[in-house]
Amino acid sequence: MKPSKTIHSSIAFVFGLAVFQSTIAQETLSLDDFKIVNNTSWEGTLTYLDYQSGKPTPVASTMQMRITDNAIETDIQYTYEPNENIKAITKIKKKGTHLGKQKVISKIKKSDGTLQLITMAKGKDDNKKATLFFTYEFNNHRYKVTKEVQFEGSQERFIRNTYDYKRI
């Protein structure tokens, strides 16, 4: 007796649904992913795109990071612009699918031990609505965050700024 077309269709549908679900599976984070940067100090630069000149502009900075019971704390000092220093507390939210307000879209552990996270958030840049993409790459020796901007209505993305640090 041959299986009916309905059974074949049902099997194909279930298989297709399983494949679809696996492709949209949400990456998740935990504070354990950041333990390598707990109680660390870093030195490097913020390089940002200066909209007036159109050129990348480097700014020397240092950073300290701590992991608490429920958050990642960062303190950034700009060597020549101390009035712009930043203290931030970022929580992992929504069962690990968000880093603060940023949705996690990729999490890769590279062969050299570097963790690469890619996140995205809706926001504004230069007073225009945009989708913001953040690529975090860190290991024992380096911590780098690149922010890309894609303005609403555009297919192009560009690097707005990059924090690039070496551990001290």
GROMACS .gro file of C-alpha atoms in nm:
model
  168
    1MET     CA    1   0.000   0.000   0.000
    2LYS     CA    2   0.141   0.342  -0.101
    3PRO     CA    3   0.137   0.632   0.146
    4SER     CA    4  -0.114   0.894   0.051
    5LYS     CA    5  -0.031   1.241  -0.076
    6THR     CA    6  -0.180   1.382   0.245
    7ILE     CA    7   0.077   1.198   0.458
    8HIS     CA    8   0.361   1.316   0.231
    9SER     CA    9   0.228   1.671   0.244
   10SER     CA   10   0.196   1.655   0.622
   11ILE     CA   11   0.551   1.526   0.663
   12ALA     CA   12   0.683   1.793   0.427
   13PHE     CA   13   0.492   2.062   0.615
   14VAL     CA   14   0.623   1.949   0.956
   15PHE     CA   15   0.979   1.924   0.822
   16GLY     CA   16   0.952   2.269   0.661
   17LEU     CA   17   0.817   2.416   0.985
   18ALA     CA   18   1.103   2.263   1.184
   19VAL     CA   19   1.359   2.408   0.940
   20PHE     CA   20   1.187   2.749   0.952
   21GLN     CA   21   1.181   2.748   1.333
   22SER     CA   22   1.550   2.662   1.352
   23THR     CA   23   1.641   2.948   1.119
   24ILE     CA   24   1.460   3.203   1.337
   25ALA     CA   25   1.578   3.061   1.668
   26GLN     CA   26   1.672   3.354   1.888
   27GLU     CA   27   2.026   3.376   2.019
   28THR     CA   28   2.045   3.434   2.393
   29LEU     CA   29   2.299   3.588   2.628
   30SER     CA   30   2.379   3.552   2.994
   31LEU     CA   31   2.612   3.739   3.226
   32ASP     CA   32   2.842   3.436   3.202
   33ASP     CA   33   2.918   3.541   2.843
   34PHE     CA   34   3.080   3.856   2.986
   35LYS     CA   35   3.276   3.702   3.276
   36ILE     CA   36   3.601   3.735   3.077
   37VAL     CA   37   3.573   4.117   3.104
   38ASN     CA   38   3.477   4.129   3.473
   39ASN     CA   39   3.695   4.364   3.681
   40THR     CA   40   3.907   4.470   3.385
   41SER     CA   41   4.064   4.793   3.265
   42TRP     CA   42   4.112   4.888   2.902
   43GLU     CA   43   4.291   5.154   2.699
   44GLY     CA   44   4.222   5.256   2.342
   45THR     CA   45   4.022   5.487   2.122
   46LEU     CA   46   3.676   5.586   2.020
   47THR     CA   47   3.682   5.662   1.649
   48TYR     CA   48   3.366   5.834   1.529
   49LEU     CA   49   3.248   5.972   1.197
   50ASP     CA   50   3.247   6.348   1.228
   51TYR     CA   51   2.944   6.458   1.025
   52GLN     CA   52   3.084   6.809   0.973
   53SER     CA   53   3.417   6.703   0.822
   54GLY     CA   54   3.301   6.361   0.696
   55LYS     CA   55   3.617   6.208   0.838
   56PRO     CA   56   3.682   5.952   1.112
   57THR     CA   57   3.797   6.124   1.431
   58PRO     CA   58   3.990   5.933   1.701
   59VAL     CA   59   3.954   6.016   2.070
   60ALA     CA   60   4.180   5.853   2.332
   61SER     CA   61   3.990   5.679   2.611
   62THR     CA   62   4.007   5.426   2.890
   63MET     CA   63   3.739   5.195   3.021
   64GLN     CA   64   3.670   4.979   3.323
   65MET     CA   65   3.416   4.695   3.326
   66ARG     CA   66   3.244   4.505   3.606
   67ILE     CA   67   2.981   4.236   3.613
   68THR     CA   68   2.732   4.258   3.897
   69ASP     CA   69   2.456   4.018   3.996
   70ASN     CA   70   2.232   4.147   3.718
   71ALA     CA   71   2.420   4.390   3.493
   72ILE     CA   72   2.731   4.489   3.301
   73GLU     CA   73   2.877   4.816   3.429
   74THR     CA   74   3.110   5.024   3.215
   75ASP     CA   75   3.292   5.345   3.298
   76ILE     CA   76   3.448   5.525   3.002
   77GLN     CA   77   3.684   5.821   3.039
   78TYR     CA   78   3.783   6.037   2.745
   79THR     CA   79   4.141   6.149   2.801
   80TYR     CA   80   4.105   6.497   2.653
   81GLU     CA   81   3.730   6.546   2.701
   82PRO     CA   82   3.651   6.447   3.061
   83ASN     CA   83   3.315   6.627   3.050
   84GLU     CA   84   3.200   6.356   2.802
   85ASN     CA   85   3.279   6.059   3.032
   86ILE     CA   86   3.015   5.785   3.042
   87LYS     CA   87   2.895   5.549   3.313
   88ALA     CA   88   2.655   5.285   3.190
   89ILE     CA   89   2.470   4.993   3.340
   90THR     CA   90   2.339   4.741   3.086
   91LYS     CA   91   2.110   4.454   3.180
   92ILE     CA   92   2.044   4.139   2.986
   93LYS     CA   93   1.669   4.139   2.930
   94LYS     CA   94   1.381   3.938   2.784
   95LYS     CA   95   1.522   3.599   2.881
   96GLY     CA   96   1.861   3.680   2.731
   97THR     CA   97   1.739   3.793   2.390
   98HIS     CA   98   1.825   4.161   2.451
   99LEU     CA   99   2.136   4.344   2.566
  100GLY     CA  100   1.969   4.648   2.715
  101LYS     CA  101   1.739   4.774   2.437
  102GLN     CA  102   1.937   4.594   2.166
  103LYS     CA  103   1.799   4.270   2.022
  104VAL     CA  104   2.061   3.996   1.988
  105ILE     CA  105   2.073   3.873   1.629
  106SER     CA  106   2.396   3.671   1.632
  107LYS     CA  107   2.631   3.513   1.886
  108ILE     CA  108   2.946   3.338   1.766
  109LYS     CA  109   3.236   3.195   1.965
  110LYS     CA  110   3.540   3.212   1.736
  111SER     CA  111   3.822   2.957   1.737
  112ASP     CA  112   4.060   3.205   1.909
  113GLY     CA  113   3.818   3.243   2.203
  114THR     CA  114   3.672   3.575   2.086
  115LEU     CA  115   3.300   3.615   2.146
  116GLN     CA  116   3.125   3.807   1.868
  117LEU     CA  117   2.779   3.946   1.936
  118ILE     CA  118   2.570   4.135   1.684
  119THR     CA  119   2.272   4.333   1.808
  120MET     CA  120   2.029   4.581   1.660
  121ALA     CA  121   1.798   4.853   1.786
  122LYS     CA  122   1.572   5.121   1.646
  123GLY     CA  123   1.684   5.474   1.728
  124LYS     CA  124   1.804   5.802   1.589
  125ASP     CA  125   2.132   5.926   1.454
  126ASP     CA  126   2.189   6.283   1.338
  127ASN     CA  127   1.823   6.344   1.438
  128LYS     CA  128   1.704   6.091   1.178
  129LYS     CA  129   1.524   5.761   1.241
  130ALA     CA  130   1.757   5.469   1.192
  131THR     CA  131   1.828   5.107   1.265
  132LEU     CA  132   2.147   5.074   1.465
  133PHE     CA  133   2.366   4.763   1.444
  134PHE     CA  134   2.630   4.688   1.707
  135THR     CA  135   2.909   4.432   1.671
  136TYR     CA  136   3.080   4.339   1.998
  137GLU     CA  137   3.403   4.139   1.981
  138PHE     CA  138   3.597   4.060   2.294
  139ASN     CA  139   3.843   3.819   2.449
  140ASN     CA  140   4.113   3.834   2.719
  141HIS     CA  141   4.315   4.097   2.533
  142ARG     CA  142   4.080   4.303   2.317
  143TYR     CA  143   3.738   4.465   2.345
  144LYS     CA  144   3.586   4.621   2.034
  145VAL     CA  145   3.240   4.761   1.963
  146THR     CA  146   3.142   4.886   1.617
  147LYS     CA  147   2.819   5.079   1.565
  148GLU     CA  148   2.669   5.090   1.217
  149VAL     CA  149   2.377   5.312   1.112
  150GLN     CA  150   2.114   5.246   0.850
  151PHE     CA  151   1.882   5.542   0.803
  152GLU     CA  152   1.513   5.475   0.756
  153GLY     CA  153   1.435   5.435   0.386
  154SER     CA  154   1.795   5.347   0.295
  155GLN     CA  155   1.954   5.009   0.224
  156GLU     CA  156   2.305   5.138   0.301
  157ARG     CA  157   2.481   5.102   0.634
  158PHE     CA  158   2.788   5.291   0.746
  159ILE     CA  159   3.018   5.280   1.046
  160ARG     CA  160   2.926   5.559   1.285
  161ASN     CA  161   3.180   5.477   1.555
  162THR     CA  162   3.414   5.213   1.690
  163TYR     CA  163   3.548   5.161   2.040
  164ASP     CA  164   3.870   4.962   2.017
  165TYR     CA  165   4.050   4.870   2.340
  166LYS     CA  166   4.341   4.661   2.461
  167ARG     CA  167   4.346   4.527   2.813
  168ILE     CA  168   4.583   4.700   3.057
   0.00000   0.00000   0.00000
